[in-house]
């Protein structure tokens, strides 16, 4: 029997014959279980959801078999991600049918936005469907379900940033945390569903960002990652839609805060805090951001810079706003100015009309950059995106073969980058105990390399100097000095 079957059995036995009427149960005794899929933003959003429900006295549980509310925070980025989540929904439903009849199942996030009524009506898999901008409405939606109705709110907002909400840190390590600074995306890369599921881009009040960091520091956190779909387009000028910025007064423009200024403020206010950020869109990262990275030791020397393709023709079809040459100039600029800066990427293979020559261009770009690591995907057509109007004409076997070639190359580069570090000593922020042995700790360097080393008398949350003496393509191994 696998774990899922065991949980179902457990519920059948413990709740047999019991018909729960949750409407009569006080919130304080109702437990919420939340599962997150997809990007870091989803994990961060789940912490906002937990905070909103905590205000209503709900508690969280890590154990699905004792949950009264089960939420799944979903991802629509590729078809496979959606399939995984459908399977989870079927599993929750089997729990519901077999014992826990009163359990409320909710779909949050991008799939909620994309599939709306389909999830409620056709598939009858869920009770609540709520999009990423409607989490404040959750207490109401739960009441609707208690009253015997299905509940849905997928309204996207131009203003919502959940700025005033202090996230409940779920299942974290107490050392590193995400802080979201923008929501939505206005970029319209042709393959991407995010602008449709997460709506227009908006920036969060910098005061609330600083307040959240302050809270984290006082709770003992040592590292924050500032999050946005496109962090470099952060722009705060007292609220209001970004598109109106052009019409604002010179004074307002002078007082506005862009990403470089925000980064400077966070780094300067909390010199003990390590700062990361993600994701940088190559078309928007500015000279000022690079200068700010140089200015502060506590800003980590790693940039996630998704390239998607090494072919200018494909980049144009993707509407990425840069071509191969501009991307490579940017890489040169970063490498010249930030010593040993590590760079990672996302690449999509088999986008519409990608020829063998385009693919070779991607491989040669990788050879030039030699990324530290990367996330590589086969193109997956998403309904209603601009690219869905192009023909998804690369056969599956070719997409797969190109993907394998790219992954193989990246493995070699990751190994090479790690080998370059042998014999050097790095400061490692310890995040946890190694999965393989309790006698080892793991953490990351400023370059985002994962380092494993013997525990000795070090603890989670410590900064430890570690000399590297061994490596694989994924991990550095060493000893504290
Ligand atoms: N700006 C975002 C990007 C979100 S999507 C961020 O902050 O991470 C993450 C990655 O998924 C993209 O960079 C892209 O490489 C990949 N991706 C997006 N849409 C895709 C699609 N339709 N098919 C395959 N991969 C996709
Ligand atoms: Fe998607 Fe491009 Fe925005 S990848 S999230 S549309 S920057």
Coordinates of C-alpha atoms and ligand atoms in Angstrom, one line a residue:
X1 CA 0.0 0.0 0.0
X2 CA 1.4 3.4 -0.9
X3 CA 1.3 6.5 1.3
X4 CA -1.8 7.8 -0.4
X5 CA -3.7 4.6 0.1
X6 CA -2.7 4.5 3.7
X7 CA -4.0 8.0 4.3
X8 CA -7.4 7.0 2.7
X9 CA -7.6 3.9 4.9
X10 CA -6.7 5.9 8.0
X11 CA -9.5 8.3 7.2
X12 CA -12.0 5.5 6.5
X13 CA -11.3 4.0 9.9
X14 CA -11.2 7.1 12.0
X15 CA -14.3 8.8 10.5
X16 CA -16.5 5.8 9.7
X17 CA -20.1 6.6 9.9
X18 CA -19.4 10.1 11.1
X19 CA -21.0 12.7 9.0
X20 CA -19.1 16.0 9.6
X21 CA -21.1 19.1 9.4
X22 CA -18.3 21.7 9.2
X23 CA -20.7 24.6 9.3
X24 CA -21.3 23.9 13.0
X25 CA -17.6 23.6 13.7
X26 CA -16.0 26.8 15.0
X27 CA -13.2 28.0 12.8
X28 CA -10.6 27.7 15.6
X29 CA -11.0 23.9 15.5
X30 CA -10.8 23.8 11.7
X31 CA -7.5 22.8 10.1
X32 CA -6.2 23.9 6.8
X33 CA -3.8 21.8 4.7
X34 CA -2.2 23.6 1.8
X35 CA 0.0 22.2 -1.0
X36 CA 1.9 24.4 -3.5
X37 CA 3.1 23.7 -7.0
X38 CA 5.0 25.7 -9.6
X39 CA 7.0 28.9 -9.1
X40 CA 8.4 30.5 -6.0
X41 CA 5.6 33.1 -6.2
X42 CA 3.1 30.3 -5.5
X43 CA 4.9 29.2 -2.4
X44 CA 4.9 32.8 -1.3
X45 CA 1.2 33.2 -2.0
X46 CA 0.3 30.1 0.0
X47 CA 1.9 31.9 3.0
X48 CA -0.4 34.9 2.4
X49 CA -3.4 32.5 2.2
X50 CA -2.3 30.9 5.5
X51 CA -2.1 34.4 7.1
X52 CA -5.6 35.5 5.8
X53 CA -7.1 32.3 7.3
X54 CA -5.2 32.6 10.5
X55 CA -6.9 35.9 11.0
X56 CA -10.2 34.0 10.9
X57 CA -8.8 31.6 13.5
X58 CA -8.1 28.6 11.2
X59 CA -4.9 26.7 12.0
X60 CA -2.6 24.9 9.5
X61 CA -1.7 21.2 9.5
X62 CA 0.9 19.3 7.6
X63 CA -1.2 16.1 7.8
X64 CA -3.9 15.9 5.2
X65 CA -5.8 13.2 7.1
X66 CA -6.8 15.7 9.8
X67 CA -7.6 18.5 7.4
X68 CA -11.0 20.2 7.2
X69 CA -9.9 22.4 4.3
X70 CA -7.5 21.2 1.6
X71 CA -6.1 23.9 -0.7
X72 CA -3.9 23.3 -3.7
X73 CA -2.1 26.3 -5.1
X74 CA -1.8 25.4 -8.8
X75 CA 0.4 26.1 -11.8
X76 CA -0.6 26.3 -15.4
X77 CA 2.8 27.0 -17.0
X78 CA 3.0 23.7 -18.9
X79 CA 0.4 21.0 -19.6
X80 CA 2.3 18.5 -17.5
X81 CA 2.0 20.8 -14.4
X82 CA -1.8 20.9 -14.9
X83 CA -2.0 17.1 -15.2
X84 CA -0.1 16.6 -12.0
X85 CA -2.6 18.8 -10.2
X86 CA -5.6 17.1 -11.7
X87 CA -4.3 13.8 -10.3
X88 CA -4.0 15.4 -6.8
X89 CA -7.5 16.7 -7.0
X90 CA -8.7 13.1 -7.8
X91 CA -6.8 11.9 -4.8
X92 CA -8.4 14.5 -2.5
X93 CA -11.8 13.5 -3.9
X94 CA -11.1 9.9 -3.0
X95 CA -10.4 10.9 0.5
X96 CA -13.6 12.9 0.6
X97 CA -15.8 10.1 -0.8
X98 CA -14.3 7.4 1.5
X99 CA -14.6 9.2 4.8
X100 CA -14.1 12.9 5.2
X101 CA -17.3 14.0 3.4
X102 CA -17.2 17.4 5.0
X103 CA -13.7 18.2 3.8
X104 CA -13.7 21.3 1.6
X105 CA -11.4 21.2 -1.4
X106 CA -10.2 24.5 -2.9
X107 CA -8.2 25.2 -6.1
X108 CA -6.1 28.4 -5.8
X109 CA -3.8 30.2 -8.2
X110 CA -3.2 29.9 -11.9
X111 CA -5.3 26.9 -12.8
X112 CA -8.2 28.5 -10.9
X113 CA -7.9 31.5 -13.1
X114 CA -7.6 29.5 -16.3
X115 CA -10.2 26.8 -15.8
X116 CA -12.7 28.5 -13.5
X117 CA -16.1 27.0 -13.9
X118 CA -14.8 23.9 -15.6
X119 CA -13.3 22.7 -12.3
X120 CA -16.5 23.4 -10.4
X121 CA -19.2 22.2 -12.9
X122 CA -17.9 19.7 -15.4
X123 CA -15.5 17.9 -13.2
X124 CA -17.1 18.4 -9.8
X125 CA -13.7 18.0 -8.2
X126 CA -13.7 21.1 -6.0
X127 CA -15.8 23.3 -3.8
X128 CA -13.9 26.6 -4.0
X129 CA -12.1 28.1 -7.0
X130 CA -10.1 31.3 -6.2
X131 CA -7.6 33.2 -8.4
X132 CA -4.4 34.8 -7.2
X133 CA -5.8 38.2 -6.6
X134 CA -8.9 37.1 -4.6
X135 CA -7.4 35.5 -1.5
X136 CA -8.9 38.2 0.8
X137 CA -12.3 36.8 -0.2
X138 CA -11.5 33.3 1.1
X139 CA -13.3 33.6 4.4
X140 CA -16.5 34.6 2.5
X141 CA -16.0 31.8 0.0
X142 CA -15.7 29.3 2.8
X143 CA -18.9 30.6 4.4
X144 CA -20.7 30.1 1.0
X145 CA -19.6 26.5 1.0
X146 CA -20.7 26.0 4.6
X147 CA -24.1 27.3 3.4
X148 CA -24.2 24.5 0.8
X149 CA -23.0 26.4 -2.3
X150 CA -20.0 26.2 -4.5
X151 CA -17.8 29.3 -4.4
X152 CA -15.7 31.1 -7.0
X153 CA -13.8 34.3 -7.2
X154 CA -11.3 34.7 -10.0
X155 CA -11.4 38.5 -10.4
X156 CA -8.0 39.9 -11.3
X157 CA -7.0 43.2 -9.8
X158 CA -4.8 46.1 -10.9
X159 CA -4.0 47.1 -7.3
X160 CA -3.9 44.0 -5.0
X161 CA -0.4 43.4 -3.7
X162 CA -1.3 42.0 -0.2
X163 CA 1.1 44.6 1.0
X164 CA -0.3 44.7 4.6
X165 CA -0.3 41.0 5.1
X166 CA 2.4 39.4 7.2
X167 CA 2.8 35.9 5.7
X168 CA 2.7 32.8 7.9
X169 CA 6.0 31.1 7.0
X170 CA 4.9 27.6 6.0
X171 CA 7.2 24.6 6.5
X172 CA 10.3 26.8 6.0
X173 CA 13.8 26.5 7.5
X174 CA 13.6 29.6 9.6
X175 CA 16.7 30.9 7.7
X176 CA 15.6 31.9 4.2
X177 CA 12.3 33.5 3.1
X178 CA 10.6 34.9 0.0
X179 CA 9.3 38.5 -0.1
X180 CA 7.2 39.3 -3.1
X181 CA 7.7 42.8 -4.5
X182 CA 5.6 42.7 -7.7
X183 CA 2.6 40.7 -8.9
X184 CA 1.5 39.9 -12.4
X185 CA 3.4 40.4 -15.6
X186 CA 3.0 42.8 -18.5
X187 CA 5.6 41.3 -20.7
X188 CA 3.5 39.1 -23.0
X189 CA 6.2 36.5 -24.0
X190 CA 4.1 34.7 -26.6
X191 CA 4.4 31.2 -25.0
X192 CA 3.5 32.3 -21.5
X193 CA 0.2 31.9 -19.7
X194 CA 1.3 34.0 -16.7
X195 CA 0.0 37.4 -17.9
X196 CA -3.4 35.7 -18.3
X197 CA -3.5 33.9 -15.0
X198 CA -1.8 36.5 -12.8
X199 CA -3.0 39.7 -14.5
X200 CA -1.4 43.1 -14.9
X201 CA 1.9 43.9 -13.3
X202 CA 1.8 46.0 -10.1
X203 CA 4.5 46.9 -7.6
X204 CA 4.2 46.7 -3.8
X205 CA 4.7 49.7 -1.5
X206 CA 8.4 49.8 -0.6
X207 CA 7.5 50.6 3.0
X208 CA 5.7 47.3 3.4
X209 CA 8.6 45.5 1.8
X210 CA 11.0 47.0 4.4
X211 CA 8.5 46.2 7.2
X212 CA 8.3 42.6 6.1
X213 CA 12.2 42.3 6.0
X214 CA 12.3 43.9 9.5
X215 CA 10.0 41.3 10.8
X216 CA 12.0 38.5 9.2
X217 CA 15.3 39.8 10.7
X218 CA 13.7 40.0 14.1
X219 CA 12.5 36.4 13.7
X220 CA 16.0 35.3 13.0
X221 CA 15.9 35.0 9.2
X222 CA 19.3 35.4 7.5
X223 CA 18.3 35.6 3.8
X224 CA 15.5 37.0 1.7
X225 CA 14.7 36.5 -2.0
X226 CA 12.8 39.4 -3.5
X227 CA 10.3 37.9 -5.9
X228 CA 8.5 39.0 -9.0
X229 CA 7.9 37.6 -12.5
X230 CA 10.1 40.4 -13.7
X231 CA 11.7 42.1 -10.7
X232 CA 13.6 44.7 -12.8
X233 CA 10.4 46.4 -13.8
X234 CA 9.5 47.2 -10.2
X235 CA 8.3 50.8 -10.1
X236 CA 6.7 52.6 -7.2
X237 CA 5.5 56.1 -7.4
X238 CA 2.8 56.2 -4.8
X239 CA 0.5 53.7 -6.2
X240 CA -1.5 53.6 -9.5
X241 CA -1.0 51.7 -12.7
X242 CA 2.5 51.7 -14.1
X243 CA 1.2 52.7 -17.6
X244 CA 0.2 56.1 -16.1
X245 CA 3.7 56.8 -14.9
X246 CA 4.6 58.7 -18.1
X247 CA 1.9 61.2 -17.3
X248 CA 3.0 62.0 -13.8
X249 CA 4.8 65.2 -12.7
X250 CA 8.5 65.6 -12.7
X251 CA 8.5 65.7 -8.9
X252 CA 6.7 62.3 -8.7
X253 CA 9.1 60.9 -11.2
X254 CA 12.0 62.1 -9.2
X255 CA 10.6 60.5 -6.0
X256 CA 9.8 57.2 -7.7
X257 CA 11.5 54.0 -6.6
X258 CA 12.8 51.6 -9.2
X259 CA 14.2 48.1 -8.5
X260 CA 17.8 49.4 -8.1
X261 CA 16.7 51.9 -5.5
X262 CA 14.6 49.3 -3.7
X263 CA 17.5 46.8 -3.7
X264 CA 19.8 49.5 -2.4
X265 CA 17.4 50.4 0.4
X266 CA 16.9 46.7 1.6
X267 CA 20.7 46.0 1.4
X268 CA 21.6 49.2 3.2
X269 CA 18.9 48.9 5.9
X270 CA 19.8 45.3 6.7
X271 CA 23.6 44.8 6.2
X272 CA 23.4 41.4 8.0
X273 CA 20.7 40.1 5.7
X274 CA 21.7 38.2 2.5
X275 CA 19.6 39.4 -0.4
X276 CA 18.7 37.5 -3.6
X277 CA 16.2 38.4 -6.3
X278 CA 14.3 36.5 -9.0
X279 CA 13.5 36.7 -11.9
X280 CA 15.5 39.2 -14.0
X281 CA 14.2 39.6 -17.5
X282 CA 17.2 40.3 -19.8
X283 CA 15.4 43.1 -21.5
X284 CA 14.9 45.0 -18.3
X285 CA 17.9 44.5 -16.0
X286 CA 19.6 47.9 -15.7
X287 CA 23.1 49.2 -15.2
X288 CA 22.0 50.6 -11.9
X289 CA 21.0 47.1 -10.6
X290 CA 24.4 45.8 -11.6
X291 CA 26.1 48.7 -9.8
X292 CA 24.0 48.1 -6.7
X293 CA 25.0 44.5 -6.7
X294 CA 28.7 45.6 -6.8
X295 CA 28.1 48.1 -4.0
X296 CA 26.8 45.7 -1.4
X297 CA 28.5 42.5 -0.2
X298 CA 25.2 41.3 1.2
X299 CA 23.6 41.2 -2.2
X300 CA 24.3 37.7 -3.6
X301 CA 26.4 37.4 -6.7
X302 CA 23.9 35.3 -8.7
X303 CA 21.5 36.4 -11.5
X304 CA 18.8 34.1 -12.9
X305 CA 18.6 35.4 -16.4
X306 CA 16.3 33.2 -18.5
X307 CA 17.4 33.2 -22.2
X308 CA 14.8 30.8 -23.6
X309 CA 16.6 30.5 -26.9
X310 CA 20.0 31.3 -28.5
X311 CA 18.3 32.2 -31.9
X312 CA 17.3 35.7 -32.6
X313 CA 14.6 34.5 -34.9
X314 CA 13.0 32.4 -32.1
X315 CA 13.5 35.2 -29.6
X316 CA 11.6 37.5 -31.8
X317 CA 8.7 35.0 -32.2
X318 CA 8.7 34.7 -28.4
X319 CA 8.5 38.5 -28.1
X320 CA 11.3 38.5 -25.6
X321 CA 12.5 42.1 -26.3
X322 CA 16.2 41.2 -26.9
X323 CA 18.2 39.3 -29.4
X324 CA 21.2 37.0 -29.2
X325 CA 23.7 39.8 -29.5
X326 CA 22.1 42.0 -26.8
X327 CA 21.8 39.0 -24.4
X328 CA 25.5 38.2 -24.9
X329 CA 26.5 41.9 -24.4
X330 CA 24.6 41.8 -21.2
X331 CA 26.5 38.6 -20.1
X332 CA 29.8 40.3 -21.0
X333 CA 28.8 43.4 -19.0
X334 CA 27.9 41.3 -15.9
X335 CA 31.0 39.2 -16.1
X336 CA 33.3 42.3 -16.5
X337 CA 31.7 44.1 -13.6
X338 CA 30.8 41.5 -11.0
X339 CA 33.7 39.2 -10.2
X340 CA 32.7 35.5 -10.6
X341 CA 29.0 36.4 -10.8
X342 CA 27.1 33.2 -11.3
X343 CA 24.4 33.1 -14.0
X344 CA 21.6 30.6 -14.4
X345 CA 18.9 30.3 -17.1
X346 CA 15.6 28.9 -18.4
X347 CA 15.5 27.5 -21.9
X348 CA 12.6 26.2 -24.0
X349 CA 13.3 23.7 -26.7
X350 CA 11.1 23.0 -29.7
X351 CA 9.3 26.3 -29.9
X352 CA 7.2 26.8 -33.0
X353 CA 9.3 26.7 -36.2
X354 CA 12.6 26.0 -34.4
X355 CA 15.0 24.6 -36.9
X356 CA 18.1 22.5 -36.3
X357 CA 20.2 25.7 -36.9
X358 CA 18.2 27.6 -34.2
X359 CA 18.8 24.7 -31.8
X360 CA 22.5 24.8 -32.6
X361 CA 22.4 28.5 -31.8
X362 CA 21.1 27.7 -28.4
X363 CA 23.8 25.2 -27.8
X364 CA 26.5 27.6 -28.9
X365 CA 25.1 30.3 -26.7
X366 CA 25.3 27.9 -23.8
X367 CA 29.0 27.2 -24.7
X368 CA 29.7 30.9 -24.6
X369 CA 28.0 31.6 -21.2
X370 CA 28.7 28.3 -19.4
X371 CA 25.8 28.7 -17.0
X372 CA 26.1 27.5 -13.4
X373 CA 22.8 25.8 -13.6
X374 CA 19.5 26.0 -15.5
X375 CA 15.9 24.9 -15.9
X376 CA 15.1 23.4 -19.3
X377 CA 11.7 22.7 -20.8
X378 CA 10.1 21.3 -23.9
X379 CA 7.7 23.9 -25.4
X380 CA 4.1 23.2 -24.2
X381 CA 1.4 25.1 -26.1
X382 CA -0.9 27.0 -23.7
X383 CA -4.4 27.7 -24.9
X384 CA -5.2 31.4 -25.7
X385 CA -1.6 32.6 -25.5
X386 CA -0.3 34.4 -28.6
X387 CA 1.9 31.5 -29.6
X388 CA -1.1 29.2 -29.7
X389 CA -1.9 30.9 -33.0
X390 CA 1.4 29.7 -34.4
X391 CA 1.7 26.0 -35.4
X392 CA 3.2 23.8 -32.6
X393 CA 5.1 22.0 -35.4
X394 CA 8.1 20.4 -33.8
X395 CA 7.4 16.7 -33.3
X396 CA 7.6 15.4 -29.8
X397 CA 10.7 13.2 -30.5
X398 CA 12.6 16.1 -31.8
X399 CA 11.7 18.3 -28.9
X400 CA 12.8 15.5 -26.6
X401 CA 16.1 15.0 -28.4
X402 CA 16.9 18.7 -28.4
X403 CA 16.0 18.9 -24.7
X404 CA 18.3 16.0 -23.9
X405 CA 21.2 17.6 -25.8
X406 CA 20.7 20.8 -23.9
X407 CA 20.4 19.0 -20.5
X408 CA 23.6 17.0 -21.3
X409 CA 25.5 20.2 -22.1
X410 CA 24.3 22.0 -19.0
X411 CA 25.4 19.0 -16.8
X412 CA 28.9 19.4 -18.3
X413 CA 28.9 23.1 -17.7
X414 CA 27.6 22.7 -14.1
X415 CA 30.3 20.3 -13.4
X416 CA 32.9 22.5 -14.9
X417 CA 31.7 25.5 -12.9
X418 CA 31.8 23.4 -9.7
X419 CA 35.3 22.1 -10.5
X420 CA 36.5 25.7 -10.8
X421 CA 35.7 26.1 -7.2
X422 CA 37.7 23.2 -5.9
X423 CA 40.3 24.3 -3.3
X424 CA 38.5 27.6 -2.7
X425 CA 36.9 28.7 0.6
X426 CA 33.4 30.1 0.6
X427 CA 31.0 31.5 3.2
X428 CA 28.0 29.2 3.4
X429 CA 24.7 30.1 5.0
X430 CA 23.5 26.8 6.6
X431 CA 19.9 26.0 5.6
X432 CA 19.4 22.5 6.9
X433 CA 20.7 18.9 7.6
X434 CA 21.8 16.9 4.6
X435 CA 19.1 14.5 3.3
X436 CA 21.6 11.7 3.1
X437 CA 23.1 12.0 6.6
X438 CA 22.4 13.8 9.9
X439 CA 26.1 14.2 10.3
X440 CA 26.2 16.7 7.4
X441 CA 24.7 20.2 6.9
X442 CA 23.9 21.9 3.6
X443 CA 23.7 25.5 2.7
X444 CA 24.4 27.9 -0.2
X445 CA 27.2 30.3 -1.1
X446 CA 26.6 33.8 -2.5
X447 CA 26.8 32.2 -6.0
X448 CA 23.9 30.0 -5.1
X449 CA 26.0 26.8 -5.2
X450 CA 24.8 24.1 -2.8
X451 CA 27.6 23.0 -0.3
X452 CA 27.5 20.0 1.9
X453 CA 29.9 19.6 4.8
X454 CA 30.4 17.8 8.1
X455 CA 28.2 19.2 10.9
X456 CA 30.8 19.3 13.7
X457 CA 29.5 22.0 16.0
X458 CA 27.7 24.2 13.4
X459 CA 24.0 24.9 13.4
X460 CA 21.2 25.8 10.9
X461 CA 21.3 29.6 10.4
X462 CA 25.1 29.9 10.9
X463 CA 27.4 31.5 8.4
X464 CA 30.3 29.0 8.0
X465 CA 33.6 29.2 6.0
X466 CA 33.9 26.0 4.1
X467 CA 36.9 24.8 2.0
X468 CA 35.7 22.9 -1.1
X469 CA 37.5 19.6 -1.7
X470 CA 35.1 17.6 -3.9
X471 CA 32.2 18.1 -6.3
X472 CA 29.5 16.7 -8.5
X473 CA 27.6 18.7 -11.1
X474 CA 25.0 19.5 -8.5
X475 CA 26.8 19.9 -5.2
X476 CA 30.1 21.1 -3.7
X477 CA 31.5 19.2 -0.8
X478 CA 33.9 20.5 1.7
X479 CA 35.0 21.0 5.3
X480 CA 34.6 24.0 7.6
X481 CA 37.8 25.8 8.5
Ligands
LIG1 N1 9.2 35.5 -15.3 C1 9.0 34.2 -14.8 C2 8.9 33.1 -15.8 C3 7.8 32.3 -15.4 S1 7.7 30.9 -16.2 C4 9.7 33.9 -13.6 O1 9.9 34.7 -12.7 O2 10.2 32.8 -13.3 C5 9.3 30.0 -15.8 C6 9.8 29.4 -17.1 O3 9.0 28.4 -17.6 C7 10.1 30.4 -18.2 O4 11.2 31.1 -18.1 C8 10.1 29.5 -19.4 O5 11.4 29.0 -19.6 C9 9.2 28.3 -19.0 N2 7.9 28.3 -19.7 C10 7.0 29.3 -19.6 N3 6.0 29.0 -20.5 C11 6.3 27.8 -21.1 C12 5.6 27.0 -22.0 N4 4.5 27.4 -22.6 N5 6.2 25.9 -22.4 C13 7.4 25.5 -21.9 N6 8.1 26.2 -21.0 C14 7.5 27.4 -20.6
LIG2 FE1 6.0 34.9 -18.6 FE2 7.6 36.4 -20.0 FE3 6.2 37.4 -17.9 S1 8.0 34.3 -19.3 S2 6.0 35.7 -16.6 S3 5.4 36.7 -19.8 S4 8.4 37.8 -18.4

